[in-house]
JSON list of C-alpha atoms in Angstrom, two decimals:
[
{"chain": "A", "resi": 1, "resn": "MET", "atom": "CA", "xyz": [4.08, 5.78, -2.66]},
{"chain": "A", "resi": 2, "resn": "ILE", "atom": "CA", "xyz": [7.32, 4.24, -1.45]},
{"chain": "A", "resi": 3, "resn": "GLU", "atom": "CA", "xyz": [7.88, 2.58, 1.90]},
{"chain": "A", "resi": 4, "resn": "CYS", "atom": "CA", "xyz": [11.11, 3.58, 3.65]},
{"chain": "A", "resi": 5, "resn": "ALA", "atom": "CA", "xyz": [12.62, 1.16, 6.19]},
{"chain": "A", "resi": 6, "resn": "ALA", "atom": "CA", "xyz": [15.17, 2.58, 8.62]},
{"chain": "A", "resi": 7, "resn": "GLY", "atom": "CA", "xyz": [18.68, 1.32, 7.90]},
{"chain": "A", "resi": 8, "resn": "ARG", "atom": "CA", "xyz": [17.43, -0.97, 5.14]},
{"chain": "A", "resi": 9, "resn": "GLY", "atom": "CA", "xyz": [16.23, 1.10, 2.18]},
{"chain": "A", "resi": 10, "resn": "ILE", "atom": "CA", "xyz": [13.05, 1.20, 0.13]},
{"chain": "A", "resi": 11, "resn": "ARG", "atom": "CA", "xyz": [10.90, -1.91, 0.16]},
{"chain": "A", "resi": 12, "resn": "GLY", "atom": "CA", "xyz": [10.90, -3.37, -3.35]},
{"chain": "A", "resi": 13, "resn": "ASP", "atom": "CA", "xyz": [14.05, -1.50, -4.45]},
{"chain": "A", "resi": 14, "resn": "ARG", "atom": "CA", "xyz": [16.95, -3.54, -5.78]},
{"chain": "A", "resi": 15, "resn": "TYR", "atom": "CA", "xyz": [19.18, -2.05, -3.05]},
{"chain": "A", "resi": 16, "resn": "PHE", "atom": "CA", "xyz": [16.85, -2.98, -0.16]},
{"chain": "A", "resi": 17, "resn": "ASP", "atom": "CA", "xyz": [19.03, -4.69, 2.50]},
{"chain": "A", "resi": 18, "resn": "PHE", "atom": "CA", "xyz": [21.97, -4.37, 0.07]},
{"chain": "A", "resi": 19, "resn": "LYS", "atom": "CA", "xyz": [24.59, -4.21, 2.83]},
{"chain": "A", "resi": 20, "resn": "ASP", "atom": "CA", "xyz": [25.00, -2.96, 6.39]},
{"chain": "A", "resi": 21, "resn": "ASP", "atom": "CA", "xyz": [25.23, 0.81, 6.81]},
{"chain": "A", "resi": 22, "resn": "TYR", "atom": "CA", "xyz": [24.78, 1.40, 3.06]},
{"chain": "A", "resi": 23, "resn": "LYS", "atom": "CA", "xyz": [25.07, 5.09, 2.13]},
{"chain": "A", "resi": 24, "resn": "GLY", "atom": "CA", "xyz": [22.56, 4.91, -0.71]},
{"chain": "A", "resi": 25, "resn": "GLN", "atom": "CA", "xyz": [19.46, 3.51, 0.99]},
{"chain": "A", "resi": 26, "resn": "ILE", "atom": "CA", "xyz": [17.52, 6.20, -0.88]},
{"chain": "A", "resi": 27, "resn": "THR", "atom": "CA", "xyz": [18.54, 8.66, -3.59]},
{"chain": "A", "resi": 28, "resn": "PHE", "atom": "CA", "xyz": [17.23, 12.12, -4.41]},
{"chain": "A", "resi": 29, "resn": "PHE", "atom": "CA", "xyz": [17.52, 14.19, -7.59]},
{"chain": "A", "resi": 30, "resn": "SER", "atom": "CA", "xyz": [16.55, 17.77, -8.43]},
{"chain": "A", "resi": 31, "resn": "LEU", "atom": "CA", "xyz": [13.95, 18.45, -11.10]},
{"chain": "A", "resi": 32, "resn": "GLU", "atom": "CA", "xyz": [15.61, 21.83, -11.76]},
{"chain": "A", "resi": 33, "resn": "ILE", "atom": "CA", "xyz": [18.94, 20.11, -12.53]},
{"chain": "A", "resi": 34, "resn": "PHE", "atom": "CA", "xyz": [17.12, 17.71, -14.82]},
{"chain": "A", "resi": 35, "resn": "ASP", "atom": "CA", "xyz": [15.50, 20.63, -16.66]},
{"chain": "A", "resi": 36, "resn": "GLU", "atom": "CA", "xyz": [18.92, 22.35, -16.99]},
{"chain": "A", "resi": 37, "resn": "LEU", "atom": "CA", "xyz": [20.38, 19.11, -18.36]},
{"chain": "A", "resi": 38, "resn": "CYS", "atom": "CA", "xyz": [17.65, 18.82, -20.97]},
{"chain": "A", "resi": 39, "resn": "GLY", "atom": "CA", "xyz": [18.13, 22.44, -21.99]},
{"chain": "A", "resi": 40, "resn": "ALA", "atom": "CA", "xyz": [21.92, 22.19, -22.18]},
{"chain": "A", "resi": 41, "resn": "LEU", "atom": "CA", "xyz": [21.81, 19.02, -24.27]},
{"chain": "A", "resi": 42, "resn": "GLN", "atom": "CA", "xyz": [18.78, 20.19, -26.27]},
{"chain": "A", "resi": 43, "resn": "ILE", "atom": "CA", "xyz": [16.75, 17.08, -25.56]},
{"chain": "A", "resi": 44, "resn": "GLN", "atom": "CA", "xyz": [12.99, 16.78, -25.26]},
{"chain": "A", "resi": 45, "resn": "SER", "atom": "CA", "xyz": [10.57, 14.06, -24.22]},
{"chain": "A", "resi": 46, "resn": "CYS", "atom": "CA", "xyz": [13.01, 12.69, -21.65]},
{"chain": "A", "resi": 47, "resn": "SER", "atom": "CA", "xyz": [11.84, 11.36, -18.28]},
{"chain": "A", "resi": 48, "resn": "PRO", "atom": "CA", "xyz": [13.57, 12.14, -14.96]},
{"chain": "A", "resi": 49, "resn": "ALA", "atom": "CA", "xyz": [13.28, 8.38, -14.28]},
{"chain": "A", "resi": 50, "resn": "LEU", "atom": "CA", "xyz": [16.27, 7.93, -16.60]},
{"chain": "A", "resi": 51, "resn": "VAL", "atom": "CA", "xyz": [18.63, 9.32, -13.94]},
{"chain": "A", "resi": 52, "resn": "ARG", "atom": "CA", "xyz": [17.72, 6.28, -11.82]},
{"chain": "A", "resi": 53, "resn": "ARG", "atom": "CA", "xyz": [17.12, 8.12, -8.55]},
{"chain": "A", "resi": 54, "resn": "ASN", "atom": "CA", "xyz": [14.30, 7.24, -6.15]},
{"chain": "A", "resi": 55, "resn": "VAL", "atom": "CA", "xyz": [12.88, 10.67, -5.34]},
{"chain": "A", "resi": 56, "resn": "ILE", "atom": "CA", "xyz": [12.65, 13.73, -7.57]},
{"chain": "A", "resi": 57, "resn": "THR", "atom": "CA", "xyz": [12.69, 17.02, -5.62]},
{"chain": "A", "resi": 58, "resn": "SER", "atom": "CA", "xyz": [11.97, 20.62, -6.47]},
{"chain": "A", "resi": 59, "resn": "SER", "atom": "CA", "xyz": [13.33, 23.90, -5.08]},
{"chain": "A", "resi": 60, "resn": "LEU", "atom": "CA", "xyz": [16.01, 22.24, -2.99]},
{"chain": "A", "resi": 61, "resn": "ASP", "atom": "CA", "xyz": [19.83, 22.32, -3.15]},
{"chain": "A", "resi": 62, "resn": "LEU", "atom": "CA", "xyz": [20.60, 18.67, -2.47]},
{"chain": "A", "resi": 63, "resn": "ASN", "atom": "CA", "xyz": [24.35, 19.24, -2.03]},
{"chain": "A", "resi": 64, "resn": "GLU", "atom": "CA", "xyz": [23.55, 21.37, 1.04]},
{"chain": "A", "resi": 65, "resn": "LEU", "atom": "CA", "xyz": [22.07, 18.27, 2.68]},
{"chain": "A", "resi": 66, "resn": "ILE", "atom": "CA", "xyz": [25.34, 16.30, 2.63]},
{"chain": "A", "resi": 67, "resn": "ASP", "atom": "CA", "xyz": [26.27, 15.50, 6.28]},
{"chain": "A", "resi": 68, "resn": "GLN", "atom": "CA", "xyz": [22.89, 16.86, 7.41]},
{"chain": "A", "resi": 69, "resn": "ASP", "atom": "CA", "xyz": [19.79, 15.26, 8.91]},
{"chain": "A", "resi": 70, "resn": "PHE", "atom": "CA", "xyz": [16.57, 16.29, 7.20]},
{"chain": "A", "resi": 71, "resn": "GLU", "atom": "CA", "xyz": [12.94, 15.28, 7.04]},
{"chain": "A", "resi": 72, "resn": "VAL", "atom": "CA", "xyz": [10.52, 14.73, 4.17]},
{"chain": "A", "resi": 73, "resn": "GLN", "atom": "CA", "xyz": [6.85, 13.98, 4.86]},
{"chain": "A", "resi": 74, "resn": "GLY", "atom": "CA", "xyz": [7.67, 12.86, 8.40]},
{"chain": "A", "resi": 75, "resn": "VAL", "atom": "CA", "xyz": [10.48, 10.49, 7.35]},
{"chain": "A", "resi": 76, "resn": "ARG", "atom": "CA", "xyz": [13.97, 11.38, 8.62]},
{"chain": "A", "resi": 77, "resn": "PHE", "atom": "CA", "xyz": [17.10, 10.99, 6.51]},
{"chain": "A", "resi": 78, "resn": "ARG", "atom": "CA", "xyz": [20.84, 11.63, 6.75]},
{"chain": "A", "resi": 79, "resn": "GLY", "atom": "CA", "xyz": [22.45, 13.09, 3.63]},
{"chain": "A", "resi": 80, "resn": "MET", "atom": "CA", "xyz": [25.61, 11.09, 2.98]},
{"chain": "A", "resi": 81, "resn": "GLU", "atom": "CA", "xyz": [27.21, 12.11, -0.31]},
{"chain": "A", "resi": 82, "resn": "GLU", "atom": "CA", "xyz": [26.61, 13.14, -3.88]},
{"chain": "A", "resi": 83, "resn": "CYS", "atom": "CA", "xyz": [25.04, 10.42, -5.98]},
{"chain": "A", "resi": 84, "resn": "ARG", "atom": "CA", "xyz": [27.72, 10.61, -8.65]},
{"chain": "A", "resi": 85, "resn": "PRO", "atom": "CA", "xyz": [26.67, 10.15, -12.24]},
{"chain": "A", "resi": 86, "resn": "CYS", "atom": "CA", "xyz": [28.23, 7.39, -14.30]},
{"chain": "A", "resi": 87, "resn": "TYR", "atom": "CA", "xyz": [29.05, 6.86, -17.95]},
{"chain": "A", "resi": 88, "resn": "TRP", "atom": "CA", "xyz": [25.66, 5.14, -18.33]},
{"chain": "A", "resi": 89, "resn": "MET", "atom": "CA", "xyz": [24.01, 8.59, -18.28]},
{"chain": "A", "resi": 90, "resn": "ASP", "atom": "CA", "xyz": [25.44, 9.29, -21.75]},
{"chain": "A", "resi": 91, "resn": "GLN", "atom": "CA", "xyz": [23.68, 6.21, -23.11]},
{"chain": "A", "resi": 92, "resn": "ALA", "atom": "CA", "xyz": [20.41, 6.53, -21.22]},
{"chain": "A", "resi": 93, "resn": "ILE", "atom": "CA", "xyz": [19.91, 10.28, -21.67]},
{"chain": "A", "resi": 94, "resn": "ALA", "atom": "CA", "xyz": [22.30, 11.74, -24.25]},
{"chain": "A", "resi": 95, "resn": "PRO", "atom": "CA", "xyz": [26.03, 12.14, -24.89]},
{"chain": "A", "resi": 96, "resn": "GLY", "atom": "CA", "xyz": [27.35, 14.76, -22.47]},
{"chain": "A", "resi": 97, "resn": "ALA", "atom": "CA", "xyz": [24.94, 13.94, -19.62]},
{"chain": "A", "resi": 98, "resn": "HIS", "atom": "CA", "xyz": [27.65, 12.28, -17.51]},
{"chain": "A", "resi": 99, "resn": "GLU", "atom": "CA", "xyz": [29.91, 15.33, -17.67]},
{"chain": "A", "resi": 100, "resn": "PHE", "atom": "CA", "xyz": [27.03, 17.79, -17.15]},
{"chain": "A", "resi": 101, "resn": "LEU", "atom": "CA", "xyz": [25.87, 16.00, -13.98]},
{"chain": "A", "resi": 102, "resn": "LYS", "atom": "CA", "xyz": [29.27, 15.91, -12.24]},
{"chain": "A", "resi": 103, "resn": "GLY", "atom": "CA", "xyz": [28.84, 17.71, -8.91]},
{"chain": "A", "resi": 104, "resn": "ARG", "atom": "CA", "xyz": [25.05, 17.73, -9.22]},
{"chain": "A", "resi": 105, "resn": "GLY", "atom": "CA", "xyz": [24.06, 14.10, -9.68]},
{"chain": "A", "resi": 106, "resn": "GLY", "atom": "CA", "xyz": [21.77, 14.02, -6.67]},
{"chain": "A", "resi": 107, "resn": "LEU", "atom": "CA", "xyz": [22.03, 12.89, -3.07]},
{"chain": "A", "resi": 108, "resn": "ARG", "atom": "CA", "xyz": [22.60, 9.50, -1.49]},
{"chain": "A", "resi": 109, "resn": "ALA", "atom": "CA", "xyz": [21.05, 9.20, 1.96]},
{"chain": "A", "resi": 110, "resn": "LYS", "atom": "CA", "xyz": [20.41, 6.83, 4.83]},
{"chain": "A", "resi": 111, "resn": "ILE", "atom": "CA", "xyz": [16.89, 6.30, 6.09]},
{"chain": "A", "resi": 112, "resn": "LEU", "atom": "CA", "xyz": [16.70, 7.06, 9.83]},
{"chain": "A", "resi": 113, "resn": "CYS", "atom": "CA", "xyz": [13.08, 6.11, 10.57]},
{"chain": "A", "resi": 114, "resn": "ASP", "atom": "CA", "xyz": [10.36, 4.04, 8.98]},
{"chain": "A", "resi": 115, "resn": "GLY", "atom": "CA", "xyz": [7.70, 5.81, 6.96]},
{"chain": "A", "resi": 116, "resn": "GLN", "atom": "CA", "xyz": [6.08, 6.39, 3.62]},
{"chain": "A", "resi": 117, "resn": "LEU", "atom": "CA", "xyz": [6.75, 9.02, 0.98]},
{"chain": "A", "resi": 118, "resn": "ARG", "atom": "CA", "xyz": [3.88, 9.92, -1.29]},
{"chain": "A", "resi": 119, "resn": "SER", "atom": "CA", "xyz": [4.10, 11.74, -4.56]},
{"chain": "A", "resi": 120, "resn": "ASN", "atom": "CA", "xyz": [2.69, 15.23, -4.52]},
{"chain": "A", "resi": 121, "resn": "ALA", "atom": "CA", "xyz": [3.21, 15.64, -8.26]},
{"chain": "A", "resi": 122, "resn": "GLN", "atom": "CA", "xyz": [0.47, 17.37, -10.13]},
{"chain": "A", "resi": 123, "resn": "LEU", "atom": "CA", "xyz": [-1.08, 15.05, -12.70]},
{"chain": "A", "resi": 124, "resn": "PRO", "atom": "CA", "xyz": [-2.50, 16.60, -15.86]},
{"chain": "A", "resi": 125, "resn": "ARG", "atom": "CA", "xyz": [-6.27, 16.89, -16.02]},
{"chain": "A", "resi": 126, "resn": "MET", "atom": "CA", "xyz": [-7.63, 14.01, -18.09]},
{"chain": "A", "resi": 127, "resn": "THR", "atom": "CA", "xyz": [-10.48, 14.18, -20.53]},
{"chain": "A", "resi": 128, "resn": "SER", "atom": "CA", "xyz": [-13.08, 11.45, -20.67]},
{"chain": "A", "resi": 129, "resn": "GLY", "atom": "CA", "xyz": [-11.59, 8.17, -21.88]},
{"chain": "A", "resi": 130, "resn": "GLN", "atom": "CA", "xyz": [-7.99, 9.04, -20.97]},
{"chain": "A", "resi": 131, "resn": "HIS", "atom": "CA", "xyz": [-6.14, 7.37, -18.11]},
{"chain": "A", "resi": 132, "resn": "SER", "atom": "CA", "xyz": [-2.98, 8.24, -16.24]},
{"chain": "A", "resi": 133, "resn": "ILE", "atom": "CA", "xyz": [-0.83, 6.02, -14.06]},
{"chain": "A", "resi": 134, "resn": "ALA", "atom": "CA", "xyz": [1.59, 7.57, -11.59]},
{"chain": "A", "resi": 135, "resn": "SER", "atom": "CA", "xyz": [4.15, 5.39, -9.88]},
{"chain": "A", "resi": 136, "resn": "PRO", "atom": "CA", "xyz": [7.15, 5.99, -7.63]},
{"chain": "A", "resi": 137, "resn": "LEU", "atom": "CA", "xyz": [10.61, 5.58, -9.04]},
{"chain": "A", "resi": 138, "resn": "LYS", "atom": "CA", "xyz": [11.51, 2.68, -6.73]},
{"chain": "A", "resi": 139, "resn": "GLY", "atom": "CA", "xyz": [13.73, 0.00, -8.20]},
{"chain": "A", "resi": 140, "resn": "ARG", "atom": "CA", "xyz": [14.77, 2.14, -11.12]},
{"chain": "A", "resi": 141, "resn": "ARG", "atom": "CA", "xyz": [18.16, 3.36, -10.06]}
]
């Protein structure tokens, strides 16, 4: 779970209260783009957390949300601009990641109302003695 604060960002994130009217109060990234990236660069065992975005989405064209208001789990957002990839992607993921992600690096957005986002990710079924920890991607951009 992450706590969104209108106009401020995600509580606990390194960009919380970063500056007035900040365009990247929260960032979104597409799981489908991540899967395409892994396939194109022939990499396995790579986590979407490496792209350093706050929320991973599925079945959504994030570029269509630029200059649009939208809502996720009752929290309203304003899509501001593409979250452009940087050279760091080549080091964190694999050489070529930076170039591959140009034009599809995710979405930077402003938070328009307070609320909480909860993961609806499906966790694998655990056998006796195994444990799983799921955590939001806050603070990892």
